[in-house]
Coordinates of C-alpha atoms in Angstrom, one line a residue:
M1 CA 11.5 110.6 76.3
Q2 CA 12.2 114.3 76.0
R3 CA 10.3 116.6 78.0
I4 CA 7.0 118.1 76.6
P5 CA 8.6 121.5 75.8
A6 CA 5.5 123.6 75.6
H7 CA 1.4 123.7 76.2
V8 CA -1.1 125.2 73.8
G9 CA -1.4 128.7 74.7
D10 CA 2.1 129.3 75.5
R11 CA 4.0 132.4 73.9
I12 CA 7.0 131.3 72.1
E13 CA 9.1 133.0 74.7
A14 CA 7.9 129.9 77.2
I15 CA 9.0 127.0 74.9
E16 CA 12.0 125.3 76.6
T17 CA 14.6 125.0 74.0
P18 CA 16.2 123.4 72.1
A19 CA 12.5 122.8 70.7
L20 CA 11.7 121.6 66.9
I21 CA 8.7 124.2 66.2
V22 CA 6.6 124.3 62.7
D23 CA 5.1 127.5 61.3
V24 CA 2.0 126.1 61.1
D25 CA 0.7 128.7 58.8
A26 CA 3.6 128.3 56.5
F27 CA 3.3 124.3 56.7
E28 CA -0.5 124.1 55.8
R29 CA 0.4 126.3 52.7
N30 CA 2.7 123.9 52.0
L31 CA -0.1 121.2 52.4
E32 CA -2.6 123.0 50.1
R33 CA 0.0 123.6 47.4
M34 CA 0.9 120.1 47.1
A35 CA -2.6 118.7 47.0
G36 CA -3.9 121.4 44.7
A37 CA -1.0 120.9 42.3
T38 CA -1.1 117.0 42.2
K39 CA -5.2 116.5 41.9
G40 CA -5.8 114.1 39.8
T41 CA -2.8 112.2 40.5
R42 CA -2.4 109.6 43.1
L43 CA -0.1 111.6 45.7
R44 CA 1.0 109.3 48.4
P45 CA 3.4 111.2 50.8
H46 CA 6.3 110.0 52.1
A47 CA 5.5 110.1 56.3
K48 CA 9.8 109.3 56.9
A49 CA 10.1 113.0 56.7
H50 CA 7.7 113.8 59.7
K51 CA 7.2 110.5 61.1
C52 CA 4.0 111.8 62.8
V53 CA 0.4 110.4 62.7
A54 CA -1.2 114.0 63.0
I55 CA 0.4 115.4 60.1
A56 CA -0.2 112.1 57.9
K57 CA -3.7 112.4 58.5
S58 CA -3.7 116.1 57.4
Q59 CA -2.5 114.8 53.9
L60 CA -4.8 111.9 54.1
A61 CA -7.7 114.9 54.4
R62 CA -6.5 116.8 51.4
G63 CA -6.7 113.9 49.1
A64 CA -3.6 111.6 49.7
V65 CA -4.2 108.0 48.9
G66 CA -2.1 106.6 51.3
I67 CA 1.7 107.3 52.7
C68 CA 5.2 106.0 52.4
C69 CA 7.2 104.6 55.1
Q70 CA 10.7 103.4 54.7
K71 CA 10.8 100.9 57.6
T72 CA 8.5 98.2 59.0
D73 CA 8.5 99.9 62.4
E74 CA 7.4 103.1 60.8
A75 CA 4.4 101.2 58.9
A76 CA 3.2 99.6 62.4
V77 CA 3.2 102.9 64.0
F78 CA 0.9 104.5 61.2
V79 CA -1.1 101.3 60.8
G80 CA -1.8 100.9 64.6
A81 CA -3.0 104.8 64.5
G82 CA -5.6 103.9 61.7
I83 CA -4.1 104.7 58.6
R84 CA -4.9 102.3 56.1
D85 CA -3.0 102.2 53.0
V86 CA 1.0 102.2 53.4
L87 CA 3.8 101.7 51.2
V88 CA 7.5 100.5 52.6
T89 CA 9.4 101.9 49.6
N90 CA 12.4 99.6 50.8
E91 CA 13.5 95.9 50.6
V92 CA 12.7 94.0 53.7
V93 CA 14.8 90.9 54.0
V94 CA 15.0 89.9 57.8
P95 CA 12.4 87.0 58.3
A96 CA 10.7 88.9 61.8
K97 CA 9.9 92.1 59.9
I98 CA 8.9 90.0 56.9
A99 CA 6.4 88.7 59.3
R100 CA 5.4 91.7 60.8
L101 CA 4.8 93.0 57.5
A102 CA 2.4 90.3 56.8
E103 CA 0.5 90.4 60.1
L104 CA 0.2 94.7 59.3
A105 CA -1.3 93.5 55.8
R106 CA -4.4 91.9 57.9
A107 CA -5.5 95.0 58.9
A108 CA -4.6 97.4 56.0
H109 CA -3.2 97.5 52.7
V110 CA 0.3 97.2 52.6
G111 CA 2.8 97.4 50.1
V112 CA 6.4 96.6 49.9
L113 CA 9.4 96.7 47.5
V114 CA 11.4 93.7 45.9
D115 CA 14.6 93.4 43.6
A116 CA 15.5 89.8 44.3
Q117 CA 13.6 86.7 43.8
P118 CA 14.6 85.0 47.3
C119 CA 12.6 88.3 48.9
L120 CA 9.2 87.1 47.0
A121 CA 9.5 83.4 48.2
A122 CA 9.8 84.8 51.9
L123 CA 7.0 87.3 51.4
S124 CA 4.9 84.9 49.9
K125 CA 5.4 82.4 52.7
A126 CA 4.6 85.2 55.2
A127 CA 1.5 86.2 53.4
L128 CA 0.2 82.6 53.5
R129 CA 1.2 81.9 57.0
S130 CA -0.8 85.1 58.1
A131 CA -3.7 84.6 56.0
A132 CA -3.0 88.1 54.2
T133 CA -2.3 89.5 50.6
I134 CA 0.9 92.0 50.2
D135 CA 1.0 94.4 47.5
V136 CA 4.4 93.8 45.7
Y137 CA 6.1 96.5 43.4
V138 CA 9.2 95.9 41.4
E139 CA 12.0 98.4 42.4
V140 CA 13.9 99.4 39.1
D141 CA 17.0 101.3 39.4
V142 CA 16.4 104.6 36.9
G143 CA 19.6 106.0 37.9
A144 CA 20.0 106.3 41.9
H145 CA 22.4 103.4 41.9
R146 CA 21.0 102.4 45.2
C147 CA 18.4 99.3 45.5
G148 CA 16.9 98.3 42.2
V149 CA 16.5 95.6 39.5
A150 CA 18.0 96.7 36.3
P151 CA 15.3 98.0 34.2
G152 CA 14.1 95.6 31.0
T153 CA 14.0 92.1 31.0
P154 CA 15.3 91.7 34.8
A155 CA 12.5 93.8 36.0
V156 CA 10.1 91.6 33.5
E157 CA 11.1 88.6 35.1
L158 CA 10.7 89.7 38.6
A159 CA 7.3 91.0 37.6
R160 CA 6.2 87.8 36.3
A161 CA 7.4 85.8 39.5
A162 CA 5.7 88.1 41.9
A163 CA 2.5 88.0 39.7
G164 CA 2.5 84.2 40.1
A165 CA 3.3 84.1 43.9
P166 CA 0.3 83.2 46.4
G167 CA -0.1 85.5 48.7
L168 CA 1.2 88.2 46.9
R169 CA -0.3 91.2 44.5
F170 CA 2.1 92.6 41.7
R171 CA 1.2 96.2 41.7
G172 CA 3.6 97.6 39.5
L173 CA 7.0 99.6 39.3
H174 CA 8.7 101.7 42.1
A175 CA 11.1 104.2 40.2
Y176 CA 12.4 106.6 41.9
Q177 CA 15.5 108.6 41.4
G178 CA 16.8 109.7 44.9
A179 CA 19.9 111.1 43.5
A180 CA 17.9 113.8 41.4
Q181 CA 16.6 114.9 44.4
H182 CA 19.5 117.8 45.1
L183 CA 20.8 118.3 41.9
R184 CA 21.3 122.1 41.9
A185 CA 20.7 122.9 38.5
P186 CA 16.9 122.6 37.1
E187 CA 18.2 121.2 33.9
Q188 CA 20.1 118.6 35.8
R189 CA 16.8 117.7 37.4
R190 CA 15.0 117.5 34.1
D191 CA 17.2 115.6 32.1
A192 CA 17.7 112.9 35.6
I193 CA 13.7 112.3 35.6
A194 CA 13.7 112.3 31.6
S195 CA 16.0 109.5 31.6
A196 CA 14.4 107.8 34.6
A197 CA 10.8 108.1 33.1
A198 CA 12.2 106.5 30.0
L199 CA 13.7 103.7 31.8
A200 CA 10.2 103.4 33.9
R201 CA 8.2 103.5 30.5
A202 CA 10.1 101.1 28.8
T203 CA 10.3 98.6 31.6
R204 CA 6.4 99.1 32.0
E205 CA 5.7 98.4 28.4
A206 CA 7.9 95.5 28.2
I207 CA 6.1 94.1 31.5
E208 CA 2.4 94.5 29.9
A209 CA 4.0 92.9 26.5
A210 CA 4.8 89.8 28.7
G211 CA 0.8 89.8 29.6
I212 CA 1.3 91.2 33.1
K213 CA -1.1 94.1 34.4
C214 CA 1.3 97.0 35.6
E215 CA -0.9 99.0 37.3
I216 CA 1.3 101.4 39.0
V217 CA 4.6 103.2 38.7
T218 CA 5.5 105.1 41.7
G219 CA 8.3 107.3 42.7
A220 CA 9.4 110.9 42.9
G221 CA 10.3 113.1 45.4
T222 CA 10.1 117.0 46.7
G223 CA 13.0 118.3 44.3
T224 CA 11.6 116.5 41.1
W225 CA 7.9 115.8 41.4
R226 CA 6.7 118.2 38.8
H227 CA 8.8 116.2 36.1
E228 CA 7.7 113.2 37.2
L229 CA 3.8 114.5 37.1
D230 CA 4.3 115.6 33.4
S231 CA 6.3 112.6 32.1
G232 CA 3.2 111.1 31.7
I233 CA 4.3 107.6 33.0
Y234 CA 4.3 108.0 36.7
D235 CA 0.8 107.3 38.3
E236 CA 1.9 108.0 42.0
L237 CA 4.2 110.5 43.5
Q238 CA 5.8 110.4 46.9
P239 CA 7.2 113.8 47.9
G240 CA 7.8 114.2 51.6
S241 CA 10.3 116.9 52.7
Y242 CA 8.0 119.6 50.9
V243 CA 5.9 119.8 54.3
F244 CA 8.8 121.3 55.9
M245 CA 11.9 121.9 53.8
D246 CA 15.6 122.5 54.8
V247 CA 18.9 124.2 53.9
D248 CA 19.5 121.5 51.3
Y249 CA 16.6 122.1 49.3
G250 CA 17.0 125.9 49.6
R251 CA 20.3 125.0 47.8
N252 CA 18.3 123.9 44.7
V253 CA 18.1 126.5 42.0
P254 CA 14.5 126.7 41.3
D255 CA 13.0 126.3 37.8
A256 CA 10.7 129.5 36.3
D257 CA 7.6 127.2 36.8
D258 CA 8.4 125.4 39.7
L259 CA 6.0 125.7 42.7
R260 CA 7.3 126.9 45.7
F261 CA 7.4 125.6 49.2
E262 CA 8.0 127.7 52.4
Q263 CA 10.3 126.8 55.2
S264 CA 8.2 125.6 58.0
L265 CA 10.3 123.6 60.4
F266 CA 12.7 125.2 62.7
V267 CA 15.2 124.5 65.7
L268 CA 14.1 127.2 68.1
A269 CA 17.3 128.2 70.2
S270 CA 18.3 130.1 73.1
V271 CA 21.3 132.3 73.3
M272 CA 23.1 131.1 76.4
S273 CA 26.4 132.8 76.2
V274 CA 27.7 135.8 74.7
P275 CA 31.6 136.0 75.6
A276 CA 32.6 138.2 73.0
D277 CA 31.2 140.7 70.7
E278 CA 31.9 138.6 67.5
R279 CA 30.8 135.7 69.2
A280 CA 27.4 134.0 70.7
I281 CA 26.6 130.5 71.8
V282 CA 23.2 129.0 71.6
D283 CA 22.0 125.9 73.2
A284 CA 21.6 123.7 69.8
G285 CA 24.5 121.7 68.8
L286 CA 25.2 118.5 67.5
K287 CA 22.5 116.7 69.2
A288 CA 19.9 119.2 68.2
F289 CA 20.5 118.5 64.3
S290 CA 21.3 116.2 61.7
F291 CA 24.5 117.7 60.0
D292 CA 24.7 115.2 57.0
S293 CA 23.9 118.2 54.7
G294 CA 25.7 120.6 56.5
L295 CA 25.3 123.5 59.3
P296 CA 22.0 125.0 60.1
V297 CA 21.3 128.6 59.1
V298 CA 20.0 131.2 61.2
H299 CA 16.5 132.2 59.8
D300 CA 15.9 135.8 59.1
R301 CA 18.8 137.6 61.2
P302 CA 21.0 139.0 58.9
G303 CA 24.5 139.1 60.7
L304 CA 24.2 135.9 62.3
V305 CA 26.0 132.6 61.1
Y306 CA 26.0 129.2 62.4
A307 CA 29.6 128.9 62.3
K308 CA 30.4 125.4 64.2
A309 CA 29.1 123.0 66.8
S310 CA 30.0 121.1 69.8
D311 CA 27.5 118.2 71.5
E312 CA 25.5 120.9 73.3
H313 CA 26.5 124.4 71.9
G314 CA 26.3 126.0 68.7
V315 CA 28.7 129.0 67.9
L316 CA 27.6 131.8 66.1
A317 CA 29.8 134.1 64.5
V318 CA 28.3 137.8 64.7
A319 CA 28.9 140.5 62.3
P320 CA 30.3 144.0 63.5
D321 CA 27.0 145.5 62.2
A322 CA 24.6 142.9 63.8
P323 CA 22.3 144.0 66.5
P324 CA 23.7 143.0 69.8
L325 CA 22.7 139.7 71.4
A326 CA 21.1 139.2 74.9
L327 CA 21.2 136.0 77.2
G328 CA 17.8 133.8 76.8
Q329 CA 16.9 135.5 73.3
R330 CA 15.6 133.2 70.7
M331 CA 15.9 132.4 67.2
R332 CA 15.0 130.1 64.7
L333 CA 17.5 128.0 63.0
V334 CA 16.9 126.1 59.6
P335 CA 18.0 122.3 59.7
G336 CA 20.3 121.2 57.2
H337 CA 18.3 118.1 56.5
C338 CA 14.7 117.9 58.0
D339 CA 14.0 114.0 57.9
P340 CA 16.8 113.1 60.4
T341 CA 16.6 116.3 62.1
V342 CA 12.9 115.4 62.9
N343 CA 14.0 112.0 64.1
L344 CA 16.0 113.4 67.0
Y345 CA 12.8 114.9 68.9
D346 CA 9.8 113.5 70.7
F347 CA 7.7 116.6 69.8
L348 CA 6.9 119.2 66.9
V349 CA 5.6 122.3 68.4
A350 CA 3.1 123.8 65.8
V351 CA 3.0 127.9 66.4
S352 CA 1.2 130.5 64.6
H353 CA 2.1 134.1 65.0
D354 CA 4.2 133.4 67.9
V355 CA 1.7 131.4 70.1
V356 CA 1.7 127.4 70.3
K357 CA -1.2 126.1 68.6
A358 CA -0.6 122.1 68.9
I359 CA 1.7 119.8 70.2
W360 CA 2.3 117.0 67.9
R361 CA 4.1 113.7 68.6
V362 CA 7.1 112.5 66.7
D363 CA 5.4 108.8 66.8
A364 CA 7.5 106.8 64.4
R365 CA 10.8 108.4 66.0
G366 CA 13.8 105.8 66.4
A367 CA 11.3 103.1 64.3
L368 CA 14.6 101.7 62.5
G369 CA 13.4 98.2 62.3

């Protein structure tokens, strides 16, 4: 386990780097904005973004109905910490994982996605064995082309099977258009969700026409949640990254009426070498970030560009007119992709006005099963 990088009351200069820090004031404003904007709608934030029990409980305290997880081991962490409503937004097919899911359903409301009949049979058998009830959502492919059954008749057939399976409770549809989250132009995101919502609506109507109650249509993410909310078909919203934000979300061009969320998550790094006027090295390299969405960005420091990385080194390009850098100097770096970056750390250091206010464990770090 990582060494605890700081203690409550420390100044930011005392935090051992590299460290994952959260500007707690911006973070709490993000929580409040989303809670206010979705009041009256079921908000089920995705905990894969933060993997942190303390953050999940803050979201629940502001009205969230539960949380989403992506893995059964993630769900186990949150249920074990007392969170009683968890939706695993994924298909679970490995027998040992299905058995764990059924055991979790004895202690909490636990939901899971299905997109094939064999999954239903295995889930039903496990639920009966554990004397539990598992909530089931039929995942519909509404444009992301990842998991999901085709809209319309195939989804109706699967919903009918789910509704009749012992030990299972059919709750509704999962209609997440993940590919739309990072479409850059607002009209692209709007059109993608309009298409997704139309498919979800037609599928729900077909299921209900077959005499099956379809209580919930759930989905949405940080890049598009407003469109799902406005569609009139989504009953539940699943944004996750809004608590932190990252470089990739920052590349999205906002619509005029978009609710803006602040960057609250940073990797705090220290200058470890200044070998030339035009180059400086920080102690946060490939092992300190996820690079799937590109390089990190130096926050609020004009003239500094994170240019390349090796395992333990980050190379900054220093512009000729930038102030000189000193050994040990601290800077905040914005991750390209917040979710997998968080999974690299054991702790989040919550900071307000350069003072450590709390240390939050990344409780579900590495929960890949």
